[in-house]
Coordinates of C-alpha atoms in Angstrom, one line a residue:
M1 CA -21.6 -32.4 -0.2
L2 CA -18.3 -30.5 -0.7
Q3 CA -18.4 -28.5 -3.9
L4 CA -15.0 -27.7 -5.5
I5 CA -14.7 -24.4 -7.3
C6 CA -11.7 -22.5 -8.7
V7 CA -10.5 -19.2 -7.5
L8 CA -12.0 -17.5 -10.5
C9 CA -15.4 -18.4 -9.3
V10 CA -15.1 -16.9 -5.8
P11 CA -16.9 -13.5 -5.5
N12 CA -14.8 -10.7 -4.2
E13 CA -15.8 -8.0 -1.7
E14 CA -17.4 -6.0 -4.5
G15 CA -19.8 -8.8 -5.3
T16 CA -18.2 -9.5 -8.7
Y17 CA -15.9 -12.4 -9.8
Y18 CA -12.3 -12.8 -10.8
G19 CA -13.4 -14.4 -14.0
L20 CA -12.5 -12.9 -17.4
S21 CA -15.7 -11.7 -18.9
T22 CA -14.1 -8.3 -19.0
P23 CA -10.8 -7.3 -20.6
L24 CA -7.7 -8.8 -18.8
D25 CA -6.6 -6.3 -16.1
I26 CA -3.5 -7.7 -14.7
N27 CA -3.0 -5.1 -12.0
H28 CA -6.6 -5.6 -10.8
Y29 CA -6.1 -9.3 -10.5
F30 CA -2.8 -9.0 -8.6
S31 CA -4.1 -6.4 -6.2
K32 CA -7.6 -7.9 -5.6
A33 CA -7.2 -11.7 -5.8
P34 CA -6.6 -13.8 -2.7
E35 CA -3.0 -14.4 -1.7
S36 CA -3.4 -18.0 -2.7
A37 CA -4.0 -16.9 -6.3
A38 CA -1.4 -14.1 -6.7
T39 CA 0.9 -11.8 -4.9
N40 CA -0.2 -8.6 -3.1
A41 CA 2.3 -6.3 -4.9
S42 CA 1.0 -2.8 -5.1
V43 CA 2.3 -1.1 -8.2
K44 CA 1.2 0.9 -11.3
G45 CA -0.6 -1.6 -13.5
L46 CA -1.3 -1.9 -17.2
P47 CA -3.6 0.9 -18.4
N48 CA -7.2 -0.3 -18.9
R49 CA -8.0 -1.5 -22.4
P50 CA -11.1 -0.3 -24.1
G51 CA -13.4 -2.9 -25.8
P52 CA -14.0 -6.5 -25.1
A53 CA -11.3 -9.1 -24.6
P54 CA -10.8 -11.8 -27.2
Q55 CA -13.5 -14.5 -26.9
I56 CA -12.7 -18.0 -25.8
P57 CA -14.0 -20.4 -28.5
R58 CA -17.1 -22.2 -27.2
R59 CA -17.7 -25.9 -27.4
G60 CA -20.2 -27.2 -30.0
G61 CA -18.4 -26.1 -33.2
P62 CA -15.0 -26.4 -34.8
I63 CA -12.4 -23.9 -33.7
Q64 CA -11.3 -21.6 -36.5
K65 CA -7.6 -20.9 -36.8
R66 CA -6.8 -17.3 -37.7
S67 CA -3.7 -15.2 -38.5
I68 CA -2.1 -12.9 -36.0
P69 CA -2.7 -9.3 -37.0
H70 CA 0.1 -7.7 -39.1
V71 CA 2.2 -10.9 -39.1
K72 CA 2.9 -12.9 -42.2
K73 CA 4.7 -16.0 -40.8
V74 CA 4.6 -17.5 -37.3
L75 CA 7.5 -19.7 -36.1
A76 CA 7.2 -21.5 -32.7
V77 CA 10.4 -22.4 -30.8
A78 CA 9.6 -25.2 -28.4
S79 CA 11.1 -27.9 -26.2
G80 CA 9.8 -31.0 -24.5
K81 CA 11.4 -30.0 -21.2
G82 CA 12.9 -27.0 -19.6
G83 CA 16.5 -26.1 -19.3
V84 CA 17.6 -27.0 -22.8
G85 CA 18.3 -23.4 -24.0
K86 CA 15.1 -22.9 -25.9
S87 CA 14.6 -19.2 -25.0
T88 CA 18.2 -18.4 -25.9
V89 CA 17.8 -20.2 -29.2
A90 CA 14.5 -18.3 -29.9
V91 CA 16.1 -14.9 -29.4
N92 CA 19.2 -15.6 -31.3
L93 CA 17.3 -17.3 -34.1
A94 CA 15.0 -14.2 -34.4
F95 CA 18.1 -11.9 -34.9
S96 CA 19.6 -14.4 -37.3
L97 CA 16.5 -14.4 -39.4
A98 CA 16.5 -10.6 -39.3
M99 CA 20.1 -10.5 -40.5
S100 CA 19.7 -13.1 -43.2
Q101 CA 19.0 -11.9 -46.7
K102 CA 18.2 -13.5 -50.0
A103 CA 19.6 -12.0 -53.2
G104 CA 17.3 -9.4 -54.6
S105 CA 15.0 -9.3 -51.5
P106 CA 14.9 -7.0 -48.4
R107 CA 15.7 -8.3 -45.0
L108 CA 13.0 -9.8 -42.9
R109 CA 11.1 -7.8 -40.3
V110 CA 11.1 -10.0 -37.3
G111 CA 9.6 -9.8 -33.8
V112 CA 9.7 -12.0 -30.7
L113 CA 6.7 -13.1 -28.6
D114 CA 7.2 -14.7 -25.2
L115 CA 4.4 -17.1 -24.4
D116 CA 6.0 -18.6 -21.3
I117 CA 3.5 -17.2 -18.9
F118 CA 4.9 -18.7 -15.8
G119 CA 8.6 -18.2 -16.5
P120 CA 9.2 -15.4 -19.0
S121 CA 12.8 -15.1 -20.1
I122 CA 12.6 -12.7 -23.0
P123 CA 12.8 -9.5 -20.8
K124 CA 16.2 -10.6 -19.4
L125 CA 17.6 -11.9 -22.7
M126 CA 16.5 -8.7 -24.6
G127 CA 17.9 -6.4 -21.9
L128 CA 14.5 -5.1 -21.1
E129 CA 14.1 -6.4 -17.5
S130 CA 13.8 -2.9 -16.1
A131 CA 11.8 -1.4 -18.9
E132 CA 8.5 0.5 -18.3
E133 CA 5.3 -1.4 -19.1
P134 CA 4.1 -1.2 -22.7
H135 CA 1.9 1.7 -24.0
L136 CA -1.4 1.2 -25.7
T137 CA -2.5 2.5 -29.1
K138 CA -5.6 4.6 -29.4
E139 CA -7.5 1.5 -30.4
G140 CA -6.4 -0.3 -27.2
A141 CA -3.7 -2.6 -28.7
I142 CA -0.5 -3.2 -26.8
V143 CA 2.6 -1.6 -28.3
P144 CA 5.6 -4.0 -28.1
L145 CA 8.9 -2.9 -26.5
K146 CA 12.0 -2.7 -28.7
N147 CA 15.7 -3.3 -28.1
H148 CA 18.6 -4.0 -30.5
G149 CA 16.2 -3.0 -33.3
L150 CA 13.8 -5.9 -32.7
P151 CA 10.3 -5.6 -31.2
C152 CA 9.2 -8.0 -28.5
M153 CA 6.4 -8.7 -26.1
S154 CA 6.3 -10.8 -23.0
M155 CA 4.1 -11.4 -20.0
G156 CA 7.1 -10.2 -18.0
F157 CA 6.4 -6.7 -19.2
L158 CA 2.9 -6.7 -17.7
L159 CA 3.5 -8.1 -14.2
P160 CA 3.5 -5.8 -11.2
R161 CA 6.8 -5.0 -9.5
P162 CA 7.2 -5.5 -5.8
P163 CA 7.6 -2.2 -3.9
G164 CA 11.1 -0.8 -4.4
A165 CA 12.1 -3.4 -7.1
E166 CA 13.5 -2.4 -10.4
S167 CA 11.8 -5.3 -12.3
S168 CA 9.0 -7.9 -12.0
A169 CA 11.5 -10.8 -12.2
D170 CA 10.5 -12.0 -8.7
T171 CA 6.8 -11.7 -9.2
P172 CA 5.2 -15.2 -9.5
V173 CA 2.3 -16.0 -11.8
V174 CA 0.0 -18.3 -9.8
W175 CA -2.9 -18.7 -12.2
R176 CA -5.3 -21.4 -13.2
G177 CA -5.9 -22.5 -16.8
L178 CA -8.6 -19.9 -17.7
M179 CA -6.5 -17.0 -16.7
V180 CA -3.5 -18.4 -18.7
Q181 CA -5.7 -19.0 -21.7
K182 CA -7.0 -15.4 -21.7
A183 CA -3.6 -13.9 -21.2
V184 CA -2.3 -16.0 -24.2
Q185 CA -5.1 -14.9 -26.4
Q186 CA -4.4 -11.2 -25.6
L187 CA -0.7 -11.6 -26.3
L188 CA -1.5 -13.3 -29.6
F189 CA -4.2 -11.0 -30.9
D190 CA -4.0 -7.7 -29.0
V191 CA -0.4 -6.6 -29.8
D192 CA 0.2 -4.2 -32.7
W193 CA 3.4 -5.3 -34.4
R194 CA 3.5 -2.3 -36.8
E195 CA 6.0 0.4 -36.6
Q196 CA 3.3 2.9 -37.3
D197 CA -0.2 3.0 -38.8
G198 CA -0.1 1.9 -42.4
D199 CA 3.0 -0.4 -42.1
A200 CA 2.8 -4.0 -43.2
G201 CA 4.0 -5.3 -39.8
L202 CA 6.2 -8.3 -39.4
D203 CA 7.4 -10.9 -41.9
V204 CA 8.2 -13.4 -39.1
L205 CA 7.0 -13.6 -35.5
V206 CA 9.2 -16.0 -33.4
I207 CA 7.3 -17.3 -30.5
D208 CA 9.2 -18.6 -27.4
M209 CA 6.9 -21.4 -26.1
P210 CA 6.8 -22.7 -22.6
P211 CA 8.3 -26.2 -22.2
G212 CA 6.2 -29.3 -22.4
T213 CA 2.8 -30.0 -23.9
G214 CA 0.3 -28.0 -21.8
D215 CA -2.3 -25.4 -22.2
V216 CA -0.3 -22.8 -24.0
P217 CA 0.9 -24.9 -27.0
L218 CA -2.6 -26.4 -27.3
T219 CA -4.1 -22.9 -27.3
L220 CA -1.6 -21.6 -29.9
G221 CA -2.2 -24.6 -32.2
Q222 CA -5.9 -24.4 -32.0
L223 CA -6.3 -20.6 -32.5
V224 CA -3.4 -19.6 -34.8
N225 CA -2.1 -20.6 -38.2
V226 CA 1.5 -21.6 -37.2
D227 CA 3.8 -21.8 -40.2
G228 CA 6.5 -23.9 -38.5
A229 CA 8.0 -25.2 -35.3
V230 CA 11.6 -25.6 -34.2
I231 CA 12.0 -28.2 -31.4
V232 CA 15.1 -27.7 -29.3
S233 CA 16.8 -30.5 -27.3
T234 CA 20.0 -31.6 -25.6
P235 CA 21.6 -35.0 -26.1
Q236 CA 20.5 -36.5 -22.8
D237 CA 18.0 -39.4 -23.1
V238 CA 15.6 -37.7 -20.7
A239 CA 15.4 -34.7 -23.0
L240 CA 15.0 -36.9 -26.2
T241 CA 12.1 -38.7 -24.6
D242 CA 10.2 -35.4 -24.4
V243 CA 11.2 -34.5 -27.9
R244 CA 9.1 -37.4 -29.2
K245 CA 6.1 -36.1 -27.1
G246 CA 6.6 -32.6 -28.5
V247 CA 6.7 -33.8 -32.1
A248 CA 3.5 -35.9 -31.5
M249 CA 1.7 -32.9 -30.0
F250 CA 2.5 -30.6 -32.9
Q251 CA 1.5 -33.2 -35.4
K252 CA -1.8 -33.7 -33.5
I253 CA -2.6 -30.0 -33.8
S254 CA -1.5 -29.8 -37.4
V255 CA 1.6 -27.6 -36.9
P256 CA 4.4 -28.3 -39.5
I257 CA 7.8 -29.0 -37.9
A258 CA 10.6 -27.2 -39.6
G259 CA 13.2 -29.3 -37.8
L260 CA 15.0 -30.4 -34.7
L261 CA 17.9 -28.4 -33.2
L262 CA 20.5 -30.0 -30.9
N263 CA 21.8 -27.6 -28.3
Q264 CA 24.9 -28.2 -26.1
A265 CA 25.8 -30.9 -28.6
Y266 CA 29.6 -30.9 -27.8
F267 CA 32.4 -28.8 -26.3
L268 CA 35.1 -27.7 -28.7
C269 CA 38.5 -27.8 -27.1
P270 CA 40.1 -24.3 -27.4
S271 CA 43.6 -25.8 -27.7
C272 CA 43.2 -28.7 -30.2
S273 CA 39.7 -28.0 -31.6
T274 CA 38.7 -31.5 -30.7
P275 CA 34.9 -31.9 -30.0
H276 CA 34.0 -33.6 -26.7
N277 CA 30.4 -34.9 -26.1
L278 CA 29.9 -33.7 -22.5
F279 CA 26.3 -34.6 -22.3
G280 CA 26.3 -37.8 -24.4
S281 CA 26.6 -38.8 -28.0
P282 CA 24.3 -37.1 -30.6
D283 CA 23.6 -40.5 -32.2
S284 CA 20.3 -41.0 -30.3
F285 CA 19.2 -37.5 -31.4
H286 CA 19.9 -38.2 -35.0
A287 CA 18.2 -41.7 -34.8
I288 CA 15.0 -40.1 -33.4
A289 CA 15.0 -37.5 -36.2
K290 CA 15.5 -40.2 -38.8
R291 CA 12.7 -42.4 -37.3
L292 CA 10.3 -39.4 -37.2
D293 CA 11.4 -38.2 -40.7
I294 CA 12.2 -34.7 -39.4
D295 CA 15.2 -32.6 -40.5
V296 CA 18.0 -31.8 -38.2
L297 CA 18.6 -28.1 -38.4
G298 CA 22.0 -28.1 -36.7
E299 CA 24.1 -28.9 -33.7
L300 CA 25.1 -26.0 -31.4
P301 CA 28.3 -26.4 -29.3
V302 CA 28.7 -25.5 -25.7
V303 CA 29.9 -21.9 -25.5
S304 CA 30.0 -20.2 -22.1
A305 CA 29.9 -16.7 -23.7
V306 CA 26.4 -17.5 -25.0
S307 CA 25.0 -17.7 -21.5
A308 CA 27.0 -14.7 -20.3
S309 CA 25.8 -12.6 -23.3
G310 CA 22.2 -13.5 -22.5
D311 CA 22.6 -12.5 -18.9
H312 CA 23.7 -9.1 -20.0
G313 CA 20.7 -8.7 -22.4
V314 CA 22.7 -8.9 -25.6
P315 CA 21.9 -11.8 -28.0
Y316 CA 25.1 -13.7 -28.8
V317 CA 24.8 -13.3 -32.6
L318 CA 25.0 -9.5 -32.2
G319 CA 28.4 -9.7 -30.4
S320 CA 31.9 -9.9 -31.8
D321 CA 33.0 -12.6 -34.2
G322 CA 33.9 -15.0 -31.4
T323 CA 37.6 -14.8 -31.8
N324 CA 38.3 -13.9 -28.2
A325 CA 37.6 -16.2 -25.2
S326 CA 35.2 -18.4 -27.1
G327 CA 37.7 -19.2 -29.8
D328 CA 36.5 -21.3 -32.7
S329 CA 33.5 -22.5 -30.8
G330 CA 32.0 -19.0 -30.9
R331 CA 32.3 -18.7 -34.7
V332 CA 30.8 -22.2 -35.0
W333 CA 27.9 -21.3 -32.8
K334 CA 27.1 -18.3 -34.9
D335 CA 27.5 -20.1 -38.2
V336 CA 25.2 -22.9 -37.0
M337 CA 22.6 -20.4 -35.9
S338 CA 22.9 -18.6 -39.3
G339 CA 22.4 -22.0 -41.0
V340 CA 19.3 -22.7 -38.9
A341 CA 17.8 -19.4 -40.1
H342 CA 18.6 -20.3 -43.7
N343 CA 17.0 -23.7 -43.3
V344 CA 13.9 -22.2 -41.8
R345 CA 13.6 -19.9 -44.8
Q346 CA 14.1 -22.8 -47.1
F347 CA 11.4 -24.7 -45.3
W348 CA 9.0 -21.9 -46.2
S349 CA 10.1 -21.5 -49.8

């Protein structure tokens, strides 16, 4: 009888297995695993971490949610499908939260965590594509990288680089569920978000989720106390169908939804300031929000400079006031994003 086993159960030449009973060693996996499981890139890998890896919850008892170390609030930015601008929204929302300030209170300390294991975008959007891999603390925790004053962590910082390449952008992650689950757990619980020992850490951690309703959102919802989720969509019906699935998933794993955000809602004519619905009317989006009894956080216009800014590793909200090539639409985009940050803070108050 043919017995089906996964690549993690195949013994290697050393007589051990590629499973994850030991701490996740990404370089070891990429250099030792068969070609069908990963690339053969030979590069300097992540330094070995002392101590055991986080344990996968076992069946037979309820899974206990816990807080991420040194993080007060967790905000997930998600989408039902890819290509709707979720990662761009996540990065710009993080900076908008960091720049927002209530009267009589200090600004929020904000960080960004990229949980899109198979397609990490944060290194590019944060201008850290060519950065060296993160260091470890003396306790073995991963130190996040920082740019533009905001700390961030991504699977993209840990992947091996092909020989002669400046970044790991072309290194694919070809992993099965167990490897992904272990990587997610270590990104959640083995990153030290403090500036230095004794600091309080972050007020808000913005998590850029992978699209869809797969293993990563389920793992996050089961293991972490998530304080809110922002679901990003575009006006097309195919995207709105997946919005309903995303809402149902978060409700099933008891994650509160802060609201829905419509991206690429309209194009604002630079000559006459007339809005044009290039990708369809937003009426269906608002109808879904009303039927699900979820707030609409805002509608972001189509602004070509937003994409160009992200390609250069500079979040759009950090740029000029939008009075140049983007015209009024640039100012509107930033105002809407600032309003989204305000609405998220109101959701928590």
